[in-house]
Short mmCIF file of C-alpha atoms and ligand atoms in Angstrom, two decimals:
data_model
loop_
_atom_site.label_atom_id
_atom_site.label_comp_id
_atom_site.label_asym_id
_atom_site.label_seq_id
_atom_site.Cartn_x
_atom_site.Cartn_y
_atom_site.Cartn_z
CA MET A 15 -2.30 9.33 -40.48
CA LEU A 16 1.04 8.34 -41.95
CA ARG A 17 2.44 11.74 -41.10
CA ARG A 18 1.40 11.38 -37.52
CA TRP A 19 3.21 8.03 -37.20
CA CYS A 20 6.31 9.44 -38.83
CA HIS A 21 6.27 12.19 -36.29
CA ILE A 22 6.03 9.69 -33.45
CA TYR A 23 8.93 7.66 -34.81
CA ILE A 24 11.12 10.68 -35.14
CA VAL A 25 10.46 11.64 -31.52
CA PHE A 26 11.16 8.05 -30.47
CA LEU A 27 14.45 7.93 -32.33
CA PHE A 28 15.37 11.29 -30.92
CA VAL A 29 14.74 10.08 -27.38
CA ALA A 30 16.66 6.87 -27.98
CA CYS A 31 19.61 8.68 -29.59
CA LEU A 32 19.81 11.27 -26.88
CA GLY A 33 19.83 8.52 -24.33
CA SER A 34 22.65 6.65 -25.99
CA ILE A 35 24.80 9.45 -27.35
CA GLU A 36 24.79 12.15 -24.73
CA CYS A 37 25.58 9.88 -21.85
CA GLN A 38 28.00 7.64 -23.65
CA ASP A 39 31.05 8.56 -21.68
CA ASP A 40 30.20 7.95 -18.06
CA MET A 41 26.97 6.00 -18.03
CA LYS A 42 26.73 3.80 -21.08
CA ASP A 43 26.65 0.57 -19.15
CA GLY A 44 23.25 -0.68 -18.17
CA TYR A 45 21.20 1.51 -20.51
CA GLY A 46 17.69 0.07 -20.60
CA TYR A 47 18.59 -2.28 -17.78
CA SER A 48 19.53 -0.03 -14.87
CA TRP A 49 18.66 3.40 -16.23
CA LEU A 50 16.95 5.31 -19.03
CA MET A 51 17.31 8.80 -20.34
CA LEU A 52 14.08 10.50 -21.34
CA VAL A 53 13.12 13.83 -22.81
CA ASP A 54 9.91 15.65 -21.90
CA GLU A 55 7.88 18.05 -24.03
CA ALA A 56 10.07 20.97 -22.98
CA LEU A 57 13.13 18.95 -24.09
CA ASN A 58 14.41 18.62 -20.53
CA ARG A 59 16.30 15.45 -19.99
CA HIS A 60 15.37 13.12 -17.14
CA LEU A 61 17.50 10.32 -15.82
CA LEU A 62 15.45 7.42 -14.59
CA ASN A 63 17.46 5.30 -12.24
CA PHE A 64 16.01 1.83 -11.80
CA SER A 65 17.87 1.37 -8.52
CA VAL A 66 15.61 3.90 -6.85
CA LEU A 67 13.06 1.88 -4.95
CA PRO A 68 9.30 2.44 -5.01
CA SER A 69 8.85 4.84 -2.10
CA HIS A 70 6.10 6.09 0.07
CA GLY A 71 3.56 8.59 -1.17
CA ILE A 72 2.75 10.03 -4.53
CA ARG A 73 5.73 11.66 -6.16
CA TYR A 74 5.99 12.98 -9.64
CA GLY A 75 7.44 10.45 -11.96
CA LYS A 76 7.11 7.34 -9.86
CA PRO A 77 4.59 4.55 -10.05
CA VAL A 78 2.46 4.12 -6.93
CA PHE A 79 1.39 0.67 -5.78
CA TYR A 80 -1.99 0.32 -4.08
CA LEU A 81 -2.92 -2.80 -2.14
CA TYR A 82 -6.54 -3.93 -1.76
CA THR A 83 -7.63 -6.94 0.25
CA ARG A 84 -10.94 -8.16 1.69
CA ASN A 85 -10.05 -6.13 4.77
CA ASN A 86 -9.62 -2.89 2.81
CA ARG A 87 -11.68 -3.11 -0.34
CA GLU A 88 -12.34 0.58 -0.72
CA ASP A 89 -9.44 2.00 1.21
CA PRO A 90 -6.20 1.19 -0.64
CA GLU A 91 -2.94 0.96 1.24
CA VAL A 92 0.08 2.49 -0.50
CA LEU A 93 2.81 -0.14 -0.55
CA PHE A 94 6.35 0.95 -0.25
CA ILE A 95 9.82 -0.37 0.33
CA PRO A 96 11.83 1.49 2.98
CA ASN A 97 15.08 2.94 1.59
CA ASP A 98 17.77 0.38 0.79
CA GLU A 99 15.71 -2.53 2.03
CA GLU A 100 14.28 -5.49 0.20
CA TYR A 101 11.30 -5.74 2.49
CA LEU A 102 7.81 -4.39 2.30
CA LYS A 103 5.97 -2.38 4.90
CA SER A 104 2.30 -3.29 4.90
CA ILE A 105 -0.65 -3.55 7.30
CA TYR A 106 -3.04 -5.48 5.07
CA PHE A 107 -0.84 -7.78 2.98
CA ASN A 108 -1.73 -11.41 3.78
CA GLY A 109 1.03 -13.86 2.89
CA SER A 110 -1.46 -16.76 2.79
CA ASN A 111 -3.10 -15.28 -0.27
CA ASP A 112 -1.97 -15.04 -3.89
CA ILE A 113 -1.09 -11.80 -5.65
CA ARG A 114 -2.91 -10.21 -8.58
CA VAL A 115 -1.41 -7.06 -10.08
CA VAL A 116 -3.45 -4.89 -12.44
CA THR A 117 -2.50 -1.79 -14.38
CA HIS A 118 -3.73 0.72 -16.94
CA GLY A 119 -2.32 2.05 -20.21
CA TRP A 120 -1.47 5.32 -21.89
CA MET A 121 -3.43 8.44 -20.86
CA SER A 122 -5.19 6.49 -18.13
CA ASP A 123 -4.98 5.90 -14.38
CA TYR A 124 -5.78 3.28 -11.77
CA GLN A 125 -9.23 4.68 -11.09
CA VAL A 126 -10.51 3.85 -14.56
CA GLY A 127 -13.80 1.89 -14.38
CA TRP A 128 -12.68 -1.50 -15.76
CA LEU A 129 -9.65 -1.59 -13.46
CA GLN A 130 -11.71 -0.93 -10.34
CA SER A 131 -14.21 -3.46 -11.58
CA ILE A 132 -11.49 -6.10 -11.95
CA LYS A 133 -10.33 -5.34 -8.39
CA ASP A 134 -13.86 -5.45 -6.95
CA THR A 135 -14.85 -8.64 -8.74
CA LEU A 136 -11.62 -10.40 -7.79
CA LEU A 137 -12.09 -9.63 -4.10
CA GLN A 138 -15.77 -10.54 -4.25
CA HIS A 139 -14.92 -14.04 -5.47
CA TYR A 140 -11.42 -14.72 -4.14
CA ASP A 141 -9.32 -13.95 -1.07
CA LEU A 142 -6.35 -12.21 -2.69
CA ASN A 143 -3.79 -9.43 -2.42
CA VAL A 144 -4.82 -7.20 -5.32
CA ILE A 145 -2.20 -4.60 -6.19
CA THR A 146 -3.03 -1.88 -8.68
CA ILE A 147 -0.23 0.18 -10.21
CA ASP A 148 -0.87 3.86 -10.73
CA TRP A 149 1.68 5.22 -13.18
CA ALA A 150 -0.63 7.96 -14.42
CA TYR A 151 1.98 10.70 -14.06
CA LEU A 152 4.09 8.87 -16.58
CA ALA A 153 1.28 7.47 -18.71
CA LYS A 154 -0.48 10.80 -19.17
CA ASN A 155 2.18 12.22 -21.41
CA PRO A 156 0.86 13.26 -24.84
CA ILE A 157 4.18 12.16 -26.37
CA TYR A 158 3.37 8.49 -26.74
CA PRO A 159 6.96 7.30 -27.27
CA TRP A 160 7.91 8.75 -23.91
CA SER A 161 5.25 6.73 -22.12
CA ALA A 162 6.08 3.68 -24.28
CA LEU A 163 9.74 3.81 -23.32
CA ILE A 164 8.98 4.31 -19.66
CA THR A 165 7.01 1.06 -19.39
CA ARG A 166 10.40 -0.57 -18.92
CA PHE A 167 11.05 1.51 -15.82
CA VAL A 168 7.58 0.87 -14.39
CA GLY A 169 8.06 -2.85 -15.10
CA LYS A 170 11.34 -2.84 -13.25
CA GLN A 171 9.81 -1.09 -10.24
CA THR A 172 6.97 -3.62 -10.27
CA ALA A 173 9.50 -6.44 -10.27
CA LYS A 174 11.26 -4.88 -7.26
CA LEU A 175 7.98 -4.65 -5.38
CA LEU A 176 7.05 -8.25 -6.15
CA ASP A 177 10.52 -9.36 -5.08
CA ALA A 178 9.90 -7.60 -1.78
CA CYS A 179 6.56 -9.44 -1.44
CA THR A 180 8.46 -12.73 -1.77
CA ASN A 181 11.19 -11.67 0.65
CA THR A 182 8.76 -10.36 3.24
CA TYR A 183 5.81 -12.75 3.04
CA GLY A 184 7.14 -15.78 1.18
CA VAL A 185 4.70 -15.45 -1.71
CA GLY A 186 6.37 -17.33 -4.56
CA ARG A 187 6.26 -16.20 -8.14
CA HIS A 188 4.06 -19.16 -9.05
CA ARG A 189 1.35 -17.35 -7.04
CA MET A 190 1.49 -14.14 -9.04
CA HIS A 191 -0.76 -13.17 -11.95
CA LEU A 192 -0.08 -9.86 -13.67
CA ILE A 193 -2.79 -8.18 -15.74
CA GLY A 194 -2.24 -5.08 -17.90
CA HIS A 195 -4.09 -3.16 -20.57
CA SER A 196 -2.34 -1.65 -23.61
CA LEU A 197 0.94 -0.07 -22.46
CA GLY A 198 0.14 -1.64 -19.09
CA ALA A 199 0.52 -5.04 -20.76
CA GLN A 200 4.03 -4.01 -21.79
CA VAL A 201 4.70 -2.96 -18.18
CA MET A 202 3.76 -6.48 -17.07
CA GLY A 203 5.90 -8.03 -19.80
CA TYR A 204 8.91 -6.15 -18.44
CA ALA A 205 8.02 -7.02 -14.86
CA GLY A 206 7.91 -10.70 -15.83
CA MET A 207 11.20 -10.45 -17.69
CA PHE A 208 12.95 -8.71 -14.79
CA LEU A 209 11.65 -11.52 -12.51
CA ASN A 210 13.41 -14.07 -14.76
CA SER A 211 10.10 -15.09 -16.39
CA GLU A 212 9.17 -17.08 -13.29
CA VAL A 213 5.80 -15.39 -12.79
CA HIS A 214 2.91 -17.83 -13.11
CA ARG A 215 0.82 -15.81 -15.54
CA ILE A 216 0.60 -12.55 -17.45
CA THR A 217 -2.61 -11.51 -19.15
CA GLY A 218 -2.15 -8.89 -21.89
CA LEU A 219 -5.33 -6.98 -22.59
CA ASP A 220 -4.93 -5.68 -26.15
CA PRO A 221 -1.19 -5.03 -25.61
CA ALA A 222 0.04 -1.79 -27.15
CA ARG A 223 1.26 -2.20 -30.72
CA PRO A 224 2.97 1.06 -31.72
CA LEU A 225 6.72 0.94 -30.99
CA PHE A 226 6.47 -2.68 -29.81
CA GLU A 227 5.08 -4.65 -32.75
CA LEU A 228 5.34 -1.74 -35.19
CA PRO A 229 8.24 -1.75 -35.74
CA LEU A 230 8.74 -5.23 -34.33
CA LEU A 231 11.14 -5.07 -31.38
CA PRO A 232 13.19 -8.01 -30.11
CA THR A 233 11.29 -10.12 -27.59
CA GLU A 234 13.13 -8.66 -24.60
CA PHE A 235 11.52 -5.31 -25.39
CA ARG A 236 7.86 -6.36 -25.59
CA LEU A 237 5.37 -8.71 -23.98
CA ASP A 238 5.59 -12.24 -25.35
CA GLU A 239 5.42 -15.83 -24.18
CA SER A 240 8.93 -15.74 -22.76
CA ASP A 241 7.82 -13.43 -19.90
CA ALA A 242 5.80 -15.90 -17.77
CA HIS A 243 4.87 -19.57 -17.52
CA PHE A 244 1.52 -18.75 -19.12
CA VAL A 245 0.90 -15.66 -21.22
CA ASP A 246 -2.63 -15.14 -22.51
CA ILE A 247 -3.52 -12.26 -24.75
CA ILE A 248 -6.95 -10.84 -25.62
CA HIS A 249 -6.99 -8.91 -28.89
CA THR A 250 -9.75 -6.38 -29.53
CA CYS A 251 -8.09 -3.65 -31.63
CA ALA A 252 -5.60 -5.80 -33.47
CA GLY A 253 -3.43 -4.07 -36.03
CA LEU A 254 -4.27 -0.59 -34.83
CA PHE A 255 -3.65 0.06 -31.11
CA GLY A 256 -3.28 -3.60 -30.15
CA TYR A 257 -1.02 -6.50 -31.14
CA GLU A 258 -1.91 -7.92 -34.54
CA ASP A 259 -0.06 -11.22 -34.31
CA SER A 260 -0.04 -13.95 -31.68
CA TYR A 261 2.74 -13.65 -29.12
CA GLY A 262 1.23 -15.46 -26.14
CA HIS A 263 0.90 -19.14 -25.34
CA ALA A 264 -2.81 -18.54 -25.97
CA ASP A 265 -4.18 -15.67 -28.06
CA PHE A 266 -7.91 -14.90 -27.99
CA TYR A 267 -9.58 -13.01 -30.84
CA PRO A 268 -13.14 -12.07 -29.86
CA ASN A 269 -15.09 -10.90 -32.93
CA GLU A 270 -11.97 -11.40 -35.08
CA GLY A 271 -9.96 -9.34 -32.55
CA THR A 272 -10.29 -6.16 -34.56
CA THR A 273 -12.35 -2.97 -34.74
CA ASP A 274 -15.19 -2.48 -34.54
CA GLN A 275 -16.07 -4.61 -31.54
CA PRO A 276 -19.87 -5.09 -31.29
CA GLY A 277 -21.53 -2.14 -29.60
CA CYS A 278 -18.67 0.23 -30.36
CA PRO A 279 -19.38 3.25 -32.56
CA PRO A 280 -18.04 2.99 -36.12
CA LYS A 281 -14.32 3.38 -36.44
CA ARG A 282 -13.15 6.96 -36.17
CA GLU A 283 -9.70 6.64 -37.60
CA LEU A 284 -7.18 6.63 -34.76
CA LEU A 285 -9.65 7.41 -32.02
CA ASP A 286 -11.07 3.97 -31.54
CA SER A 287 -10.49 3.62 -27.85
CA CYS A 288 -13.78 1.72 -27.56
CA SER A 289 -12.59 -1.46 -29.24
CA HIS A 290 -9.19 -1.13 -27.60
CA GLY A 291 -10.85 -0.96 -24.17
CA ARG A 292 -13.13 -3.93 -24.77
CA ALA A 293 -10.39 -6.46 -23.95
CA ALA A 294 -10.28 -5.06 -20.41
CA ILE A 295 -14.08 -5.02 -20.11
CA TYR A 296 -14.42 -8.64 -21.32
CA PHE A 297 -11.75 -9.69 -18.85
CA ALA A 298 -13.44 -7.88 -15.96
CA GLU A 299 -16.72 -9.64 -16.75
CA SER A 300 -15.01 -13.06 -17.05
CA ILE A 301 -13.93 -13.01 -13.36
CA GLY A 302 -17.50 -13.31 -12.14
CA TYR A 303 -18.31 -16.60 -13.92
CA PRO A 304 -17.97 -20.01 -12.31
CA HIS A 305 -15.43 -22.48 -13.77
CA GLY A 306 -16.22 -23.53 -17.34
CA ARG A 307 -18.68 -20.73 -17.94
CA GLY A 308 -18.49 -17.29 -19.50
CA PHE A 309 -16.56 -16.55 -22.70
CA LYS A 310 -16.41 -19.82 -24.66
CA ALA A 311 -13.72 -19.78 -27.31
CA TYR A 312 -12.63 -22.32 -29.94
CA PRO A 313 -9.23 -23.08 -31.48
CA CYS A 314 -9.22 -22.23 -35.16
CA ASP A 315 -6.68 -21.24 -37.83
CA ILE A 316 -8.57 -18.23 -39.19
CA TRP A 317 -11.69 -16.23 -38.40
CA GLU A 318 -13.35 -17.11 -41.74
CA ASN A 319 -13.31 -20.78 -40.83
CA PHE A 320 -14.63 -20.02 -37.37
CA LYS A 321 -17.39 -17.91 -38.90
CA MET A 322 -18.41 -20.75 -41.18
CA GLY A 323 -18.77 -23.01 -38.14
CA LEU A 324 -15.79 -25.21 -39.03
CA CYS A 325 -14.20 -24.90 -35.59
CA ARG A 326 -16.52 -26.27 -32.95
CA LYS A 327 -14.19 -28.60 -31.09
CA ASN A 328 -12.03 -28.31 -28.00
CA LYS A 329 -13.88 -25.43 -26.42
CA THR A 330 -11.90 -23.38 -23.92
CA ILE A 331 -12.61 -20.34 -21.77
CA MET A 332 -11.28 -16.84 -22.36
CA GLY A 333 -10.45 -14.53 -19.46
CA TYR A 334 -9.64 -15.00 -15.83
CA LEU A 335 -10.46 -18.70 -15.76
CA ALA A 336 -8.58 -19.57 -18.98
CA SER A 337 -6.75 -22.86 -18.66
CA PRO A 338 -2.96 -22.42 -18.40
CA ASP A 339 -2.76 -25.38 -20.79
CA SER A 340 -4.39 -23.41 -23.62
CA ARG A 341 -2.15 -23.07 -26.65
CA GLY A 342 -2.60 -21.28 -29.96
CA ASP A 343 -5.26 -19.01 -31.42
CA TYR A 344 -8.86 -18.99 -30.22
CA TYR A 345 -11.91 -17.29 -31.69
CA LEU A 346 -15.30 -16.33 -30.26
CA ARG A 347 -18.16 -13.91 -30.62
CA THR A 348 -19.55 -11.65 -27.92
CA ASN A 349 -22.74 -9.70 -27.32
CA SER A 350 -22.73 -5.97 -28.05
CA ALA A 351 -23.72 -4.98 -24.49
CA PRO A 352 -23.28 -6.53 -21.00
CA PRO A 353 -23.25 -9.37 -20.37
CA TYR A 354 -20.81 -9.66 -23.26
CA ALA A 355 -20.29 -13.42 -22.91
CA ILE A 356 -22.58 -15.55 -25.05
CA GLU A 357 -23.46 -18.53 -22.91
CA ASP A 358 -25.39 -20.49 -25.56
CA VAL A 359 -22.97 -23.06 -26.98
CA ASN A 360 -24.84 -23.18 -30.27
CA TYR A 361 -24.50 -19.50 -31.04
CA ILE A 362 -22.53 -19.69 -34.25
C1 NAG B 425 21.61 4.81 -9.76
O1 NAG B 425 21.59 4.77 -8.34
C2 NAG B 425 22.56 3.94 -7.77
C3 NAG B 425 22.29 3.86 -6.26
O2 NAG B 425 21.92 5.09 -5.74
C4 NAG B 425 23.96 4.49 -8.08
O3 NAG B 425 24.97 3.68 -7.55
C5 NAG B 425 24.10 4.55 -9.61
O4 NAG B 425 25.34 5.14 -9.96
C6 NAG B 425 22.99 5.33 -10.24
N1 NAG B 425 23.06 5.18 -11.70
C7 NAG B 425 23.07 6.25 -12.54
C8 NAG B 425 23.14 5.94 -13.99
O5 NAG B 425 22.96 7.38 -12.14
C1 NAG B 426 -5.21 -14.36 5.71
O1 NAG B 426 -5.77 -15.23 4.73
C2 NAG B 426 -6.17 -16.48 5.28
C3 NAG B 426 -6.52 -17.42 4.11
O2 NAG B 426 -7.22 -16.76 3.08
C4 NAG B 426 -7.29 -16.27 6.26
O3 NAG B 426 -7.70 -17.51 6.80
C5 NAG B 426 -6.80 -15.32 7.35
O4 NAG B 426 -7.87 -15.03 8.23
C6 NAG B 426 -6.23 -14.05 6.76
N1 NAG B 426 -5.65 -13.24 7.82
C7 NAG B 426 -6.08 -12.02 8.12
C8 NAG B 426 -5.35 -11.31 9.20
O5 NAG B 426 -7.04 -11.50 7.54
C1 NAG B 427 -8.86 -31.17 -30.37
O1 NAG B 427 -8.06 -31.89 -29.46
C2 NAG B 427 -7.64 -33.16 -29.97
C3 NAG B 427 -6.97 -33.94 -28.83
O2 NAG B 427 -6.07 -33.11 -28.15
C4 NAG B 427 -6.71 -32.92 -31.17
O3 NAG B 427 -6.26 -34.14 -31.69
C5 NAG B 427 -7.45 -32.15 -32.23
O4 NAG B 427 -6.58 -31.81 -33.28
C6 NAG B 427 -8.05 -30.87 -31.64
N1 NAG B 427 -8.90 -30.22 -32.65
C7 NAG B 427 -8.82 -28.93 -32.91
C8 NAG B 427 -9.75 -28.39 -33.92
O5 NAG B 427 -8.03 -28.18 -32.33
#
């Protein structure tokens, strides 16, 4: 296991060095802010220029933005910005409605079940512009550091698109909620940062830990509470694939926040995608509950005290309907199969 991580770090350092050394002369300025240099498995170098706008159609190497509304629930519209413009071309976008953006993580894509379920449940209960980001071409790279590094690019593109939503339809940043799983949470952190942290809310669903928290990067290189007015984080594979420590305004630790989450098969070393995925599944379920119902969580200093029943005050709700005033660490238990939320207040 240690060897595998060493290997990943070496590749990461290699990529970072190549980016900073080889291009020193002519393009040093703006590295990480306006461009990135990446290396693929065949050691070909790729320049990613952040100035290149999200464009129409699926092209290798670019994130694709799909819009769903109540008028096109099953038939996504690809959003794009015409060359050199700051405006959006869309048929379905409705400027009266708020924006929710959702995205996947490493080795995944926008058609993954929990993501579609979040989109469907949101539109069933609320009139919204739901944008899903498909960055599968970049996320499905077996070299994790490559995908990890590229979250910054995808975040920047997302910020550009959201800027265009404001320019075109007048939707302010206080009406935007960004939701991402794993590396997708890091994408949203960057999007928030590039939008001057003015976005209303970012929900990190078990945000990716390797190369963000391990080793610990400065806050401008990972999701934390400086990226939006309210950052809530759900931990379900803490210390392995997901953030171990609390970096949001509110951090929720269902079932201690670690593996194994109830109903997941016993830990199989590094292959525990079940617990890692639970954060997204809990969040998807939370959207369907009315206000004040669903995943009840309690502020507590440590899980042991929660387990002993010492923290039974100041109940709050985890998930979509979490209060933006929530602060600190919260603990809760869940069921091991759907519905995961335990509605009985006396469950401890
Ligand atoms: C990125 O693209 C912009 C606009 O096309 C260009 O001015 C800039 O020089 C490019 N940056 C790099 C590092 O190639
Ligand atoms: C846009 O949304 C508003 C408010 O949700 C709704 O009343 C209106 O009918 C929508 N417009 C279209 C064209 O669907
Ligand atoms: C509950 O909230 C009250 C009032 O805000 C506060 O004084 C108290 O410390 C809180 N208790 C816990 C366990 O967080």
